[in-house]
Coordinates of C-alpha atoms in Angstrom, one line a residue:
M103 CA -37.0 4.0 -14.2
F104 CA -41.1 4.0 -14.3
C105 CA -41.7 1.9 -17.2
H106 CA -38.8 -0.6 -16.2
N107 CA -40.7 -0.8 -12.5
Y108 CA -44.2 -1.2 -14.5
N109 CA -43.1 -3.9 -16.8
Y110 CA -41.7 -5.7 -14.7
K111 CA -44.2 -6.3 -12.0
K112 CA -47.0 -6.8 -14.6
M113 CA -44.2 -9.5 -15.6
R114 CA -44.3 -10.8 -11.9
I115 CA -48.0 -11.0 -11.8
Q116 CA -48.6 -12.5 -15.2
L117 CA -46.2 -15.5 -14.3
R118 CA -47.8 -15.8 -11.4
L119 CA -51.4 -15.8 -12.9
L120 CA -49.9 -18.3 -15.7
F121 CA -48.8 -20.5 -12.4
F122 CA -51.8 -20.7 -10.6
L123 CA -53.7 -22.0 -14.7
T124 CA -50.9 -24.5 -15.1
L125 CA -51.1 -25.9 -11.2
H126 CA -55.0 -26.0 -12.3
V127 CA -55.2 -27.9 -15.4
T128 CA -52.2 -30.3 -13.7
I129 CA -54.8 -30.9 -11.3
L130 CA -57.8 -31.9 -13.1
Q131 CA -56.3 -33.7 -15.7
G132 CA -55.2 -36.1 -12.9
G133 CA -59.0 -36.3 -11.6
M134 CA -57.7 -34.8 -8.6
F135 CA -61.3 -32.7 -7.9
K136 CA -60.9 -33.2 -4.1
A137 CA -57.1 -31.7 -4.0
V138 CA -58.9 -28.8 -6.5
Q139 CA -61.6 -28.5 -3.4
Q140 CA -59.4 -28.0 -0.7
A141 CA -57.4 -25.4 -2.1
L142 CA -60.3 -23.6 -2.8
F143 CA -62.3 -24.2 0.1
S144 CA -58.9 -24.5 2.7
T145 CA -60.5 -23.5 6.3
S146 CA -61.9 -27.7 6.1
L147 CA -58.3 -28.4 6.0
Q148 CA -56.6 -30.3 9.3
L149 CA -54.5 -28.1 11.7
P150 CA -51.9 -29.3 14.3
K151 CA -53.1 -29.0 18.0
F152 CA -51.8 -26.7 20.3
I153 CA -52.7 -25.2 23.7
P154 CA -53.0 -21.4 23.3
G155 CA -50.5 -19.4 25.6
H156 CA -50.7 -15.8 27.4
S157 CA -49.4 -13.3 25.6
K158 CA -48.4 -10.0 26.9
S159 CA -49.4 -7.8 24.1
E160 CA -52.2 -8.3 21.1
D161 CA -49.7 -7.9 18.7
Y162 CA -48.7 -11.3 18.9
D163 CA -49.6 -14.9 19.8
V164 CA -48.5 -18.2 22.1
R165 CA -48.6 -20.9 21.3
T166 CA -47.6 -24.7 22.6
Y167 CA -47.6 -27.0 19.7
Q168 CA -48.0 -30.6 21.2
S169 CA -45.8 -33.7 19.6
A170 CA -46.0 -33.9 16.0
K171 CA -45.5 -36.3 12.4
W172 CA -44.7 -34.4 10.0
V173 CA -43.3 -35.3 6.8
S174 CA -40.3 -32.6 5.7
T175 CA -37.9 -32.0 3.1
R176 CA -34.4 -29.7 3.3
V177 CA -33.8 -26.9 0.5
T178 CA -30.7 -25.3 0.4
G179 CA -30.3 -22.3 -1.0
L180 CA -30.3 -17.7 -0.9
E181 CA -33.3 -17.2 -1.9
Y182 CA -37.3 -17.8 0.7
D183 CA -39.4 -17.8 -2.3
P184 CA -38.4 -20.5 -5.1
A185 CA -37.0 -23.3 -2.0
I186 CA -40.6 -22.9 -0.8
S187 CA -41.7 -24.0 -4.4
T188 CA -39.5 -26.6 -4.5
G189 CA -39.8 -27.9 -1.3
F190 CA -44.2 -27.9 -2.0
R191 CA -44.2 -30.0 -4.9
R192 CA -41.6 -32.6 -3.2
L193 CA -44.3 -32.9 -0.9
F194 CA -47.7 -31.9 -3.0
R195 CA -45.9 -36.2 -5.0
Y196 CA -45.6 -37.5 -1.7
I197 CA -49.8 -37.1 -0.3
Q198 CA -50.6 -37.7 -4.2
G199 CA -49.4 -41.1 -3.8
S200 CA -45.6 -41.4 -3.9
N201 CA -44.5 -42.7 -1.5
E202 CA -43.7 -46.7 -0.4
Q203 CA -47.9 -47.1 0.6
K204 CA -48.5 -45.5 -2.7
E205 CA -51.5 -44.3 0.0
K206 CA -52.6 -40.6 -0.7
V207 CA -53.0 -38.5 2.9
E208 CA -55.2 -35.9 2.7
M209 CA -53.9 -32.0 2.7
T210 CA -53.1 -30.5 5.8
A211 CA -52.4 -26.6 6.8
P212 CA -50.1 -24.7 7.8
V213 CA -47.2 -25.4 5.3
T214 CA -44.8 -24.8 7.9
C215 CA -40.8 -23.2 6.2
L216 CA -38.1 -23.6 9.6
V217 CA -35.8 -21.0 8.1
D218 CA -32.1 -21.8 9.3
P219 CA -29.9 -18.8 7.5
G220 CA -26.5 -19.6 7.1
A221 CA -23.7 -18.5 8.6
G222 CA -23.0 -14.9 6.9
P223 CA -24.6 -12.6 3.6
A224 CA -23.9 -14.6 0.8
C225 CA -24.5 -18.2 2.3
E226 CA -27.0 -20.6 1.3
T227 CA -30.0 -21.2 4.0
T228 CA -31.5 -24.0 4.9
F229 CA -35.6 -23.7 4.6
T230 CA -36.6 -26.9 6.1
V231 CA -40.6 -27.2 4.2
S232 CA -43.5 -29.3 6.0
F233 CA -46.7 -30.9 5.9
Y234 CA -48.5 -31.7 9.4
L235 CA -49.7 -35.4 8.6
P236 CA -53.3 -36.0 9.1
E237 CA -54.2 -38.0 12.5
E238 CA -55.2 -41.5 10.9
H239 CA -51.5 -41.7 9.5
Q240 CA -50.0 -39.7 13.2
A241 CA -48.8 -43.1 14.4
D242 CA -47.9 -45.0 10.9
P243 CA -47.1 -42.4 8.2
P244 CA -46.6 -43.4 4.5
K245 CA -42.8 -43.3 4.1
P246 CA -41.4 -41.1 1.0
T247 CA -40.0 -42.9 -1.5
D248 CA -38.0 -39.5 -2.5
P249 CA -34.5 -39.7 -0.2
D250 CA -34.7 -36.1 0.2
L251 CA -38.5 -36.5 2.2
F252 CA -38.5 -38.0 5.6
I253 CA -41.0 -38.1 8.5
E254 CA -39.7 -35.3 11.5
D255 CA -40.6 -36.1 14.6
R256 CA -41.5 -32.8 16.4
K257 CA -41.8 -32.6 20.0
E258 CA -43.7 -30.1 22.2
H259 CA -42.9 -27.2 21.1
T260 CA -44.0 -23.2 22.1
V261 CA -43.6 -20.3 19.5
F262 CA -44.7 -16.6 19.5
V263 CA -46.9 -16.0 15.7
S264 CA -47.5 -13.0 14.3
T265 CA -50.7 -12.8 11.7
F266 CA -50.8 -11.1 8.2
G267 CA -52.8 -11.2 5.3
G268 CA -52.3 -11.2 2.2
F269 CA -49.7 -13.1 -0.1
S270 CA -46.6 -13.6 1.1
N271 CA -43.1 -13.6 0.1
Q272 CA -39.6 -13.4 1.6
Q273 CA -39.6 -10.0 1.9
K274 CA -43.3 -9.6 4.0
S275 CA -41.9 -12.6 6.2
R276 CA -39.2 -10.6 7.0
D277 CA -41.4 -7.1 7.6
Q278 CA -42.9 -9.6 10.5
L279 CA -40.5 -11.4 12.0
L280 CA -38.8 -7.9 12.9
Q281 CA -41.5 -6.5 14.3
L282 CA -42.4 -9.3 15.5
M283 CA -38.7 -9.7 17.7
K284 CA -39.5 -6.1 18.5
S285 CA -42.5 -6.8 20.6
L286 CA -40.9 -9.8 22.6
Q287 CA -38.3 -7.5 23.5
R288 CA -40.4 -4.8 24.5
D289 CA -42.1 -7.2 26.5
G290 CA -38.7 -8.8 27.9
L291 CA -39.5 -11.9 26.3
E292 CA -36.5 -14.7 25.3
F293 CA -36.9 -16.6 21.7
Q294 CA -34.6 -17.9 19.6
E295 CA -33.1 -15.2 17.7
K296 CA -31.6 -18.0 14.5
L297 CA -34.1 -20.0 13.6
Y298 CA -37.4 -18.9 13.0
Y299 CA -41.1 -20.2 11.4
T300 CA -43.4 -19.5 8.3
A301 CA -46.9 -20.6 7.9
G302 CA -49.3 -20.8 5.4
Y303 CA -53.0 -21.7 5.6
D304 CA -54.1 -21.1 1.7
S305 CA -53.7 -22.5 -1.9
P306 CA -52.5 -20.5 -4.1
F307 CA -56.6 -20.1 -5.7
K308 CA -57.8 -18.4 -2.1
L309 CA -57.6 -15.0 -3.5
T310 CA -59.0 -13.4 0.0
N311 CA -58.7 -13.6 3.5
R312 CA -55.9 -15.6 3.3
R313 CA -53.5 -16.7 6.7
N314 CA -49.8 -16.3 6.6
E315 CA -47.9 -17.0 10.0
V316 CA -44.4 -16.3 11.4
W317 CA -43.1 -18.3 14.8
L318 CA -40.0 -17.0 17.2
L319 CA -39.5 -20.2 19.2
K320 CA -39.7 -19.8 23.2
K321 CA -36.0 -20.5 24.6
P322 CA -36.3 -23.2 27.1
D323 CA -37.1 -22.4 30.6
V324 CA -33.6 -23.3 32.2

């Protein structure tokens, strides 16, 4: 059993490294040196604007994000990680010029995923993966040519945020989500229980000081 688990973990690490190397070669072959720079130095990316709110505890943050446009795609399935990969590939093609204007769009952060779980344990979940559109494209975003993409006009909303490091995956996000829910219940704060967001700020090239988040939407005030 130990050898089986060890070999499985080793294979996953090798596959992840192979993916990173393949993506790196693809970017270089496409002449996208700027994309590599952004991947390595993700702190320079544009972020959506928000107003920090008052938190009753140090184990989560409160943010009110301003209205903004995002380019988004929906993926349905049972597993989070493959859905994120599929959504990211579609969106990356869009910002590299696969749009009606054939215009390249700067990479931004975070990459968000709205998770809308199915009604039962065997039902498919809807994952909406999104890139924030830079300020210069907010007024008139390039129109997607891929029918699976759409421009999302995300209204002002308030979220409760839990931040964690390392490489994120489905299990880590769920663990953070459960802890965040417990913290909010402890503090008597109301939130939407079905939907939640994940947010990733770093490319696969960044190996240290990574930043990931889970967001729970605050229930609107009556």
